[in-house]
DNA sequence: TATGACTAGTTGTCTATACCAGTCAGAAAA
DNA sequence: TTTTCTGACTGGTATAGACAACTAGTCATA
């Protein structure tokens, strides 16, 4: 299992062994792996060597440590990777604007055909629809609509107002598996142009994101409309 | 300098101390920092503790280790980060389209005021202007215009046709320091609409990138126009 | 029935030490 | 003078052990 005579470092061999188990799906997202001491005993190496292997996997996003509890297989994170493009709050702060988010509406509606298909639920099933306006220095910059199936999770408006949807999802025991996102230029429709205070037909950026859970089911569909005249996506590569 | 009675871990205090020196510019890119053993002696901690601090900074991209030589303040990376958004070729392949790039023109022109300012050269100085059309399955998807000061590097058309500008830049002994990129929705102008085979006034995505060398001078200005109706930026987050 | 103390388990931090593996400059040998 | 070797430096790997901080369950007690 581990070859002590190999020129490959021990920690690296352990790292690969663990990574394989995860990639093959033998160890599922959210499940606890052996403790550091157990690994050390099993592979007949010191605990620090096991820690080095695990550290690398934590850095690569494969594992998550919880002090006092253990080490767990990560749900695949999207937040960091999306950040560069979609974390409006961070983005605005970095540019010296005051970001704000206004909850426009929070309601349960019945899924139409398109939504039902995207979320893999039946037509007319209930979904939460969360509409927010994103502001920079009080100026509306984008409309963001998030849709989540009701049967998946019990959402409270109060929590939406302050915290992250994703933390509520993890509390409910779900883990995000992957997401895909698309971005395209388009033209403002009437309802959007009013909220964004731009002319109908003005250029806008559409961003759509679909997020999937480890269960294989979709968690959410997010639809964002950014005004094209004021909002520039800036991506700084300064380190 | 380091407070051994503080509840903050020692490695963390060291980490912050080093990070500060770098952020403040006291330690320049490419310069060597003290060896691990020197830090250990200076802060009166064990070498392993210093290593933990340095490890974190290496993971964050602040430092680079070179076995047998020392630990150095990193140059800032861009290519990987740009990839997700701008490597048209990879992007198209991943989606199963056949990407192609057609060189429309390669010429030296005199910089106008705006270009001169962006590239930090004098007005009317010579610059290379490289215009390409990006195709997917023979359909034009984007126009890309790259402008580089002539005095910076000796570019050959033949090399532009096949290889990367960046490899030529590194061959000439220049290194990219950082870049910034902006992305916005806009409307196609006449010249663009013709090449992209869309209507004048149709929505397009504008992407602008400015790249800087470690010398502090700008290397290039890249201006891209993507058609909004056909091109979607897809960003997959599958790990 | 609650509450609090204890305990066994986890990861987190830190030490002191050892040897390995590159790098480079200067001393020694050719 | 040129080449080779050696030694002193660098980071890389690995050990064994200690104690701290945190979690969750058990068990005795009020």
Coordinates of C-alpha atoms (C1' of nucleotides) in Angstrom, one line a residue:
Chain A
X1 CA 0.0 0.0 0.0
X2 CA 2.8 2.4 1.0
X3 CA 6.3 1.6 -0.3
X4 CA 8.9 2.8 2.2
X5 CA 11.7 2.1 -0.3
X6 CA 10.1 4.1 -3.0
X7 CA 11.8 7.4 -4.0
X8 CA 8.4 9.0 -3.8
X9 CA 7.9 10.8 -0.4
X10 CA 5.7 8.9 2.0
X11 CA 3.3 11.8 2.4
X12 CA 2.9 11.9 -1.3
X13 CA 2.0 8.3 -1.5
X14 CA -0.6 8.7 1.2
X15 CA -1.9 11.8 -0.4
X16 CA -2.5 9.9 -3.7
X17 CA -4.0 6.9 -1.9
X18 CA -6.6 9.2 -0.3
X19 CA -7.2 11.2 -3.4
X20 CA -8.0 8.0 -5.3
X21 CA -10.5 6.9 -2.8
X22 CA -12.3 10.2 -3.2
X23 CA -12.1 10.4 -6.9
X24 CA -13.4 6.9 -7.3
X25 CA -16.3 7.8 -5.1
X26 CA -15.5 5.2 -2.5
X27 CA -15.5 7.9 0.1
X28 CA -18.5 10.1 -0.3
X29 CA -18.7 13.9 0.2
X30 CA -19.4 14.7 3.7
X31 CA -18.2 11.4 5.2
X32 CA -15.5 11.3 7.8
X33 CA -12.2 9.7 6.9
X34 CA -9.9 7.9 9.4
X35 CA -8.3 10.0 12.1
X36 CA -4.7 11.1 11.7
X37 CA -3.6 8.7 14.3
X38 CA -5.3 5.8 12.6
X39 CA -3.7 6.6 9.3
X40 CA -0.3 6.9 11.1
X41 CA -0.8 3.4 12.6
X42 CA -2.1 1.9 9.4
X43 CA 0.7 3.1 7.2
X44 CA 3.3 2.9 10.0
X45 CA 4.4 6.5 9.7
X46 CA 4.4 9.4 12.1
X47 CA 1.3 11.5 12.6
X48 CA 3.1 14.5 11.2
X49 CA 3.7 12.7 7.9
X50 CA 0.0 11.9 7.7
X51 CA -0.8 15.5 8.5
X52 CA 1.4 16.7 5.6
X53 CA -0.6 14.5 3.2
X54 CA -3.9 15.7 4.6
X55 CA -2.8 19.3 4.6
X56 CA -2.1 19.1 0.9
X57 CA -5.5 17.6 0.2
X58 CA -7.2 20.3 2.3
X59 CA -5.4 22.9 0.3
X60 CA -6.6 21.3 -2.9
X61 CA -10.1 21.3 -1.6
X62 CA -10.5 17.6 -1.3
X63 CA -10.8 17.5 2.5
X64 CA -12.1 19.7 5.3
X65 CA -10.8 19.5 8.9
X66 CA -13.0 20.1 11.9
X67 CA -11.2 20.5 15.1
X68 CA -12.4 18.1 17.7
X69 CA -14.5 16.1 15.2
X70 CA -12.4 14.8 12.4
X71 CA -11.5 15.2 8.7
X72 CA -14.2 15.0 6.1
X73 CA -14.5 14.7 2.4
X74 CA -15.4 18.1 1.0
X75 CA -18.4 19.0 -0.9
X76 CA -17.0 20.6 -3.9
X77 CA -16.8 24.2 -3.3
X78 CA -18.0 26.8 -5.8
X79 CA -17.8 30.0 -3.9
X80 CA -14.1 30.6 -4.2
X81 CA -14.1 29.8 -7.9
X82 CA -17.1 31.9 -8.6
X83 CA -15.8 34.7 -6.6
X84 CA -13.8 36.3 -9.3
X85 CA -16.8 36.7 -11.4
X86 CA -19.9 36.8 -9.1
X87 CA -19.1 37.9 -5.6
X88 CA -20.6 41.2 -6.1
X89 CA -19.9 42.3 -2.5
X90 CA -16.2 41.6 -2.5
X91 CA -15.9 43.0 -6.0
X92 CA -17.5 46.3 -5.1
X93 CA -15.6 46.7 -1.9
X94 CA -12.3 46.2 -3.7
X95 CA -13.2 49.0 -6.0
X96 CA -14.1 51.3 -3.2
X97 CA -17.9 51.3 -3.7
X98 CA -20.3 50.5 -0.9
X99 CA -22.1 47.4 -1.9
X100 CA -25.6 46.6 -0.7
X101 CA -28.2 44.0 -1.3
X102 CA -31.9 44.6 -1.1
X103 CA -34.3 41.8 -0.8
X104 CA -37.1 42.6 -3.3
X105 CA -39.2 39.5 -2.7
X106 CA -39.2 36.2 -1.1
X107 CA -42.0 33.9 -1.9
X108 CA -43.0 30.4 -2.9
X109 CA -44.3 30.0 -6.4
X110 CA -45.2 27.1 -8.6
X111 CA -42.6 26.0 -11.0
X112 CA -43.3 26.6 -14.7
X113 CA -42.2 24.1 -17.3
X114 CA -38.8 25.6 -17.8
X115 CA -37.9 25.8 -14.1
X116 CA -39.3 22.4 -13.4
X117 CA -37.1 20.9 -16.0
X118 CA -34.0 22.8 -14.8
X119 CA -34.6 21.8 -11.2
X120 CA -35.7 18.3 -12.1
X121 CA -39.0 18.6 -10.3
X122 CA -42.6 18.3 -11.5
X123 CA -44.4 21.3 -13.1
X124 CA -46.4 23.2 -10.5
X125 CA -44.2 22.0 -7.6
X126 CA -43.4 24.7 -5.1
X127 CA -40.2 26.6 -5.3
X128 CA -38.7 29.5 -3.4
X129 CA -38.1 32.5 -5.5
X130 CA -35.7 35.0 -4.0
X131 CA -35.3 38.3 -5.8
X132 CA -32.5 40.7 -4.8
X133 CA -31.3 43.9 -6.2
X134 CA -27.6 44.5 -5.9
X135 CA -26.5 48.1 -5.3
X136 CA -23.2 49.9 -5.4
X137 CA -23.3 53.3 -3.7
X138 CA -27.1 53.1 -3.7
X139 CA -27.2 52.7 -7.5
X140 CA -28.9 49.6 -8.7
X141 CA -26.4 47.4 -10.6
X142 CA -28.0 44.0 -11.0
X143 CA -31.1 41.9 -10.4
X144 CA -30.5 38.5 -9.0
X145 CA -33.2 35.8 -8.9
X146 CA -32.5 32.5 -7.1
X147 CA -34.9 29.6 -7.3
X148 CA -34.7 26.6 -5.0
X149 CA -37.2 23.7 -4.6
X150 CA -39.2 23.9 -1.4
X151 CA -39.0 20.2 -0.7
X152 CA -35.3 20.4 -0.6
X153 CA -34.8 22.7 2.4
X154 CA -36.7 24.8 4.8
X155 CA -35.7 28.4 4.1
X156 CA -36.4 31.3 6.4
X157 CA -36.7 34.8 5.1
X158 CA -34.7 36.1 8.0
X159 CA -31.8 33.9 7.2
X160 CA -31.8 34.9 3.6
X161 CA -31.6 38.5 4.6
X162 CA -28.4 38.2 6.5
X163 CA -26.6 35.0 5.7
X164 CA -25.6 32.8 2.9
X165 CA -27.9 30.3 1.3
X166 CA -25.0 27.9 1.1
X167 CA -24.5 27.7 4.9
X168 CA -28.1 26.8 5.4
X169 CA -27.7 24.1 2.8
X170 CA -24.7 22.6 4.5
X171 CA -26.6 22.7 7.9
X172 CA -29.3 20.7 6.3
X173 CA -26.7 18.1 5.4
X174 CA -26.5 18.8 1.7
X175 CA -23.2 19.3 -0.1
X176 CA -22.6 21.1 -3.4
X177 CA -21.2 18.8 -6.0
X178 CA -20.6 21.2 -9.0
X179 CA -22.0 24.2 -10.8
X180 CA -21.9 25.6 -14.2
X181 CA -22.4 29.1 -15.2
X182 CA -22.9 30.9 -18.4
X183 CA -22.5 34.6 -19.2
X184 CA -23.8 36.4 -22.3
X185 CA -24.6 39.8 -23.6
X186 CA -28.2 40.7 -24.1
X187 CA -30.8 43.4 -24.2
X188 CA -32.8 44.7 -21.2
X189 CA -36.4 43.7 -21.1
X190 CA -39.0 46.0 -19.8
X191 CA -39.3 44.8 -16.2
X192 CA -35.5 44.7 -15.8
X193 CA -35.0 48.1 -17.4
X194 CA -37.3 49.7 -14.8
X195 CA -35.5 48.2 -11.8
X196 CA -32.1 48.9 -13.2
X197 CA -33.1 52.4 -14.2
X198 CA -31.9 52.0 -17.8
X199 CA -33.7 52.2 -21.1
X200 CA -35.5 49.2 -22.5
X201 CA -33.2 47.6 -25.0
X202 CA -30.1 48.7 -23.4
X203 CA -27.3 46.2 -23.2
X204 CA -27.1 43.9 -20.2
X205 CA -25.1 41.0 -19.0
X206 CA -27.0 37.8 -18.3
X207 CA -25.4 35.3 -16.0
X208 CA -27.1 32.0 -15.3
X209 CA -25.9 29.5 -12.8
X210 CA -27.1 26.0 -12.0
X211 CA -25.8 24.3 -8.9
X212 CA -26.0 20.6 -8.2
X213 CA -25.8 18.6 -5.0
X214 CA -23.9 15.5 -4.3
X215 CA -27.2 13.7 -4.4
X216 CA -27.2 14.5 -8.1
X217 CA -30.2 16.8 -7.8
X218 CA -30.1 20.5 -8.7
X219 CA -30.1 22.8 -5.8
X220 CA -30.8 26.1 -7.4
X221 CA -31.0 28.1 -10.6
X222 CA -29.7 31.6 -10.3
X223 CA -30.4 34.2 -13.0
X224 CA -28.6 37.6 -12.8
X225 CA -29.0 40.6 -15.0
X226 CA -26.3 43.2 -14.8
X227 CA -26.6 46.6 -16.4
X228 CA -24.1 46.9 -19.2
X229 CA -23.4 50.6 -19.1
X230 CA -22.3 50.9 -15.5
X231 CA -21.1 47.6 -14.4
X232 CA -17.8 46.3 -15.6
X233 CA -16.5 43.0 -14.5
X234 CA -13.1 43.7 -13.4
X235 CA -10.8 40.8 -12.9
X236 CA -7.5 41.7 -11.3
X237 CA -4.7 39.4 -11.5
X238 CA -2.4 41.0 -9.0
X239 CA -1.7 37.8 -7.1
Chain B
X1 CA 7.8 41.2 17.3
X2 CA 6.4 37.8 18.1
X3 CA 4.3 37.4 21.2
X4 CA 4.7 34.0 22.7
X5 CA 1.9 34.7 25.2
X6 CA -0.5 35.6 22.6
X7 CA -3.4 33.3 21.9
X8 CA -2.6 33.7 18.2
X9 CA -0.5 30.8 16.9
X10 CA 3.2 31.6 16.5
X11 CA 3.2 30.4 12.9
X12 CA 0.3 32.8 12.2
X13 CA 2.1 35.7 13.7
X14 CA 5.2 35.0 11.6
X15 CA 3.0 34.6 8.6
X16 CA 1.5 38.0 9.0
X17 CA 4.8 39.6 9.7
X18 CA 6.2 38.3 6.4
X19 CA 3.1 39.1 4.5
X20 CA 3.2 42.6 5.7
X21 CA 6.8 43.1 4.5
X22 CA 5.8 41.9 1.1
X23 CA 2.6 43.9 0.9
X24 CA 4.3 47.0 1.9
X25 CA 6.9 46.5 -0.8
X26 CA 9.8 46.2 1.6
X27 CA 10.6 42.9 0.1
X28 CA 10.5 43.1 -3.7
X29 CA 9.4 40.4 -6.2
X30 CA 12.1 38.0 -6.9
X31 CA 14.2 38.8 -3.9
X32 CA 15.3 36.1 -1.4
X33 CA 14.0 36.2 2.1
X34 CA 15.8 34.8 5.2
X35 CA 16.3 31.1 5.3
X36 CA 14.1 29.0 7.5
X37 CA 16.9 28.5 10.0
X38 CA 17.5 32.2 10.3
X39 CA 13.8 32.9 10.9
X40 CA 13.8 30.2 13.5
X41 CA 16.7 31.7 15.4
X42 CA 15.4 35.3 15.0
X43 CA 11.9 34.5 16.4
X44 CA 13.2 31.8 18.8
X45 CA 10.9 29.1 17.5
X46 CA 11.6 25.8 15.9
X47 CA 12.2 25.5 12.2
X48 CA 9.1 23.5 11.7
X49 CA 7.0 26.4 13.0
X50 CA 8.7 28.7 10.5
X51 CA 8.0 26.2 7.8
X52 CA 4.3 26.2 8.6
X53 CA 4.2 30.0 8.2
X54 CA 6.1 29.8 5.0
X55 CA 4.0 26.9 3.7
X56 CA 0.9 29.0 4.0
X57 CA 2.4 31.9 2.2
X58 CA 3.6 29.6 -0.6
X59 CA 0.0 28.2 -0.9
X60 CA -1.3 31.8 -1.0
X61 CA 1.1 32.6 -3.8
X62 CA 3.2 35.0 -1.8
X63 CA 6.4 33.0 -1.8
X64 CA 8.2 30.4 -3.9
X65 CA 10.7 27.9 -2.6
X66 CA 13.7 26.7 -4.5
X67 CA 15.5 23.7 -3.0
X68 CA 19.1 24.4 -2.3
X69 CA 18.7 28.1 -3.1
X70 CA 16.2 29.7 -0.8
X71 CA 12.7 31.2 -0.5
X72 CA 11.8 34.0 -2.8
X73 CA 9.0 36.6 -3.1
X74 CA 6.8 35.5 -5.9
X75 CA 6.3 37.2 -9.2
X76 CA 2.5 37.5 -9.8
X77 CA 0.9 34.9 -11.9
X78 CA -1.8 35.5 -14.5
X79 CA -2.1 32.9 -17.1
X80 CA -4.0 30.3 -15.1
X81 CA -6.4 32.8 -13.9
X82 CA -7.0 34.3 -17.3
X83 CA -7.5 30.8 -18.8
X84 CA -11.0 30.3 -17.5
X85 CA -12.2 33.4 -19.2
X86 CA -10.1 34.0 -22.2
X87 CA -8.6 30.9 -23.6
X88 CA -10.9 30.7 -26.5
X89 CA -9.2 27.6 -27.9
X90 CA -9.5 25.5 -24.7
X91 CA -13.0 26.7 -24.1
X92 CA -14.3 25.7 -27.5
X93 CA -12.6 22.4 -27.5
X94 CA -14.2 21.6 -24.2
X95 CA -17.5 22.2 -25.7
X96 CA -16.9 20.1 -28.7
X97 CA -16.5 22.9 -31.2
X98 CA -13.6 23.2 -33.6
X99 CA -11.8 26.4 -32.7
X100 CA -9.8 28.3 -35.2
X101 CA -8.1 31.6 -35.3
X102 CA -7.7 33.7 -38.5
X103 CA -5.1 36.4 -38.6
X104 CA -6.9 39.3 -40.2
X105 CA -4.0 41.8 -40.1
X106 CA -0.6 42.2 -38.7
X107 CA 0.9 45.7 -39.1
X108 CA 2.8 48.4 -37.3
X109 CA 0.8 51.6 -36.8
X110 CA 1.4 54.8 -34.9
X111 CA -0.2 54.9 -31.5
X112 CA -3.0 57.4 -31.0
X113 CA -3.4 59.3 -27.8
X114 CA -5.4 56.7 -26.0
X115 CA -3.2 53.8 -26.9
X116 CA -0.1 55.8 -26.1
X117 CA -1.4 56.5 -22.7
X118 CA -2.4 52.9 -22.0
X119 CA 0.9 51.6 -23.1
X120 CA 2.9 54.4 -21.5
X121 CA 4.6 55.4 -24.7
X122 CA 4.7 58.6 -26.7
X123 CA 2.0 59.4 -29.2
X124 CA 2.9 58.3 -32.7
X125 CA 5.4 55.8 -31.5
X126 CA 5.1 52.5 -33.4
X127 CA 3.1 49.6 -32.1
X128 CA 2.2 46.2 -33.5
X129 CA -1.5 45.8 -34.1
X130 CA -2.5 42.2 -34.4
X131 CA -6.1 41.5 -35.4
X132 CA -7.6 38.0 -35.3
X133 CA -11.0 36.6 -35.8
X134 CA -11.9 33.7 -33.5
X135 CA -14.0 31.0 -35.1
X136 CA -15.9 28.0 -33.7
X137 CA -16.9 25.5 -36.4
X138 CA -16.1 28.1 -39.0
X139 CA -18.5 30.6 -37.5
X140 CA -17.0 33.9 -36.4
X141 CA -17.4 34.4 -32.7
X142 CA -15.1 37.2 -31.7
X143 CA -12.7 39.8 -32.9
X144 CA -9.5 40.2 -30.9
X145 CA -7.1 43.1 -31.3
X146 CA -3.8 43.0 -29.6
X147 CA -1.5 46.1 -29.4
X148 CA 2.2 45.8 -28.4
X149 CA 4.9 48.5 -28.5
X150 CA 7.4 47.8 -31.2
X151 CA 10.4 48.9 -29.1
X152 CA 9.6 46.3 -26.6
X153 CA 10.1 43.2 -28.7
X154 CA 10.8 42.1 -32.2
X155 CA 7.7 40.2 -33.4
X156 CA 7.5 38.1 -36.5
X157 CA 4.3 37.5 -38.3
X158 CA 5.1 33.9 -38.7
X159 CA 5.3 33.3 -35.0
X160 CA 2.1 35.1 -34.3
X161 CA 0.4 32.8 -36.7
X162 CA 1.3 29.7 -34.9
X163 CA 2.5 30.3 -31.4
X164 CA 1.8 32.3 -28.4
X165 CA 2.8 35.9 -27.9
X166 CA 3.7 35.1 -24.4
X167 CA 6.3 32.6 -25.2
X168 CA 8.0 35.1 -27.5
X169 CA 7.9 37.6 -24.6
X170 CA 9.5 35.2 -22.2
X171 CA 12.2 34.4 -24.8
X172 CA 13.0 38.0 -24.9
X173 CA 13.6 37.9 -21.2
X174 CA 10.4 39.7 -20.1
X175 CA 8.1 38.4 -17.4
X176 CA 4.5 39.2 -16.9
X177 CA 3.8 40.9 -13.6
X178 CA 0.0 41.3 -13.5
X179 CA -3.0 42.0 -15.7
X180 CA -6.3 43.4 -15.3
X181 CA -9.3 42.6 -17.3
X182 CA -12.7 44.1 -17.7
X183 CA -15.8 42.7 -19.2
X184 CA -19.0 44.5 -20.1
X185 CA -22.1 44.3 -22.3
X186 CA -22.3 46.7 -25.2
X187 CA -23.7 47.2 -28.7
X188 CA -22.0 46.2 -32.0
X189 CA -20.5 49.0 -34.0
X190 CA -20.7 48.8 -37.8
X191 CA -17.2 47.4 -38.5
X192 CA -17.6 44.8 -35.9
X193 CA -21.1 43.8 -36.9
X194 CA -19.8 43.1 -40.4
X195 CA -17.0 40.8 -39.4
X196 CA -19.1 39.0 -36.8
X197 CA -22.0 38.7 -39.3
X198 CA -24.5 40.2 -36.9
X199 CA -26.8 43.3 -37.1
X200 CA -25.4 46.7 -36.2
X201 CA -26.6 47.4 -32.7
X202 CA -26.8 43.8 -31.6
X203 CA -25.5 43.0 -28.1
X204 CA -21.9 42.1 -27.8
X205 CA -19.5 41.4 -25.0
X206 CA -16.4 43.7 -24.7
X207 CA -13.4 42.4 -23.0
X208 CA -10.4 44.5 -22.4
X209 CA -7.1 43.4 -20.9
X210 CA -4.0 45.2 -20.0
X211 CA -0.9 43.3 -19.2
X212 CA 2.1 44.6 -17.3
X213 CA 5.7 43.3 -17.1
X214 CA 7.8 43.0 -14.0
X215 CA 9.7 46.1 -15.3
X216 CA 6.5 48.0 -14.5
X217 CA 5.8 48.8 -18.2
X218 CA 2.7 47.7 -20.0
X219 CA 3.2 44.8 -22.4
X220 CA -0.1 44.9 -24.3
X221 CA -3.6 46.1 -24.6
X222 CA -6.1 43.5 -25.8
X223 CA -9.5 44.4 -26.9
X224 CA -12.0 41.6 -27.7
X225 CA -15.6 41.8 -29.0
X226 CA -17.7 38.7 -28.7
X227 CA -21.0 38.3 -30.3
X228 CA -23.7 38.2 -27.6
X229 CA -26.2 36.0 -29.4
X230 CA -24.0 33.0 -30.0
X231 CA -21.2 33.1 -27.5
X232 CA -21.8 32.1 -24.0
X233 CA -19.0 32.1 -21.5
X234 CA -19.3 28.8 -19.7
X235 CA -17.6 28.3 -16.5
X236 CA -17.6 24.8 -15.1
X237 CA -16.9 24.2 -11.5
X238 CA -16.4 20.4 -11.4
X239 CA -13.3 20.5 -9.3
Chain C
dT1 C1' -35.2 15.6 35.2
dA2 C1' -31.6 18.7 34.4
dT3 C1' -26.9 20.1 35.2
dG4 C1' -22.2 19.8 35.5
dA5 C1' -17.9 17.1 35.6
dC6 C1' -15.4 13.7 33.5
dT7 C1' -13.4 11.2 29.6
dA8 C1' -12.0 9.6 25.3
dG9 C1' -11.6 11.0 21.0
dT10 C1' -10.5 14.5 17.5
dT11 C1' -7.5 18.2 15.2
dG12 C1' -4.2 22.2 16.3
dT13 C1' 0.2 23.8 17.7
dC14 C1' 5.0 23.4 18.7
dT15 C1' 9.5 21.4 19.8
dA16 C1' 14.1 19.2 18.9
dT17 C1' 16.3 16.4 16.1
dA18 C1' 18.0 13.9 12.1
dC19 C1' 19.2 13.0 7.6
dC20 C1' 18.4 13.7 2.5
dA21 C1' 18.9 16.4 -1.7
dG22 C1' 20.1 20.3 -4.5
dT23 C1' 23.3 24.6 -5.1
dC24 C1' 27.3 27.2 -5.1
dA25 C1' 31.6 29.0 -4.0
dG26 C1' 36.1 28.4 -2.8
dA27 C1' 39.9 25.2 -1.8
dA28 C1' 42.6 21.6 -3.4
dA29 C1' 44.3 18.8 -7.0
dA30 C1' 45.5 18.1 -11.8
Chain D
dT1 C1' 45.1 27.7 -15.5
dT2 C1' 41.6 24.4 -15.4
dT3 C1' 39.2 20.8 -13.2
dT4 C1' 37.6 18.4 -9.3
dC5 C1' 36.2 18.0 -4.8
dT6 C1' 34.6 19.4 -0.5
dG7 C1' 32.0 21.9 2.8
dA8 C1' 28.6 25.0 4.0
dC9 C1' 24.6 26.6 2.9
dT10 C1' 19.6 26.1 1.1
dG11 C1' 14.8 23.7 1.4
dG12 C1' 12.6 18.6 1.7
dT13 C1' 11.3 14.7 4.3
dA14 C1' 10.4 12.2 8.5
dT15 C1' 10.3 11.0 13.5
dA16 C1' 8.5 11.0 18.4
dG17 C1' 6.4 13.3 21.6
dA18 C1' 4.0 16.8 24.3
dC19 C1' 0.2 19.7 25.4
dA20 C1' -3.8 22.7 24.0
dA21 C1' -8.4 23.3 22.1
dC22 C1' -12.5 21.4 20.9
dT23 C1' -16.5 17.8 20.6
dA24 C1' -19.6 14.5 22.1
dG25 C1' -21.1 11.2 24.9
dT26 C1' -21.3 9.1 29.8
dC27 C1' -22.2 9.3 34.4
dA28 C1' -22.8 11.0 39.0
dT29 C1' -25.1 14.5 41.5
dA30 C1' -28.3 18.1 42.9

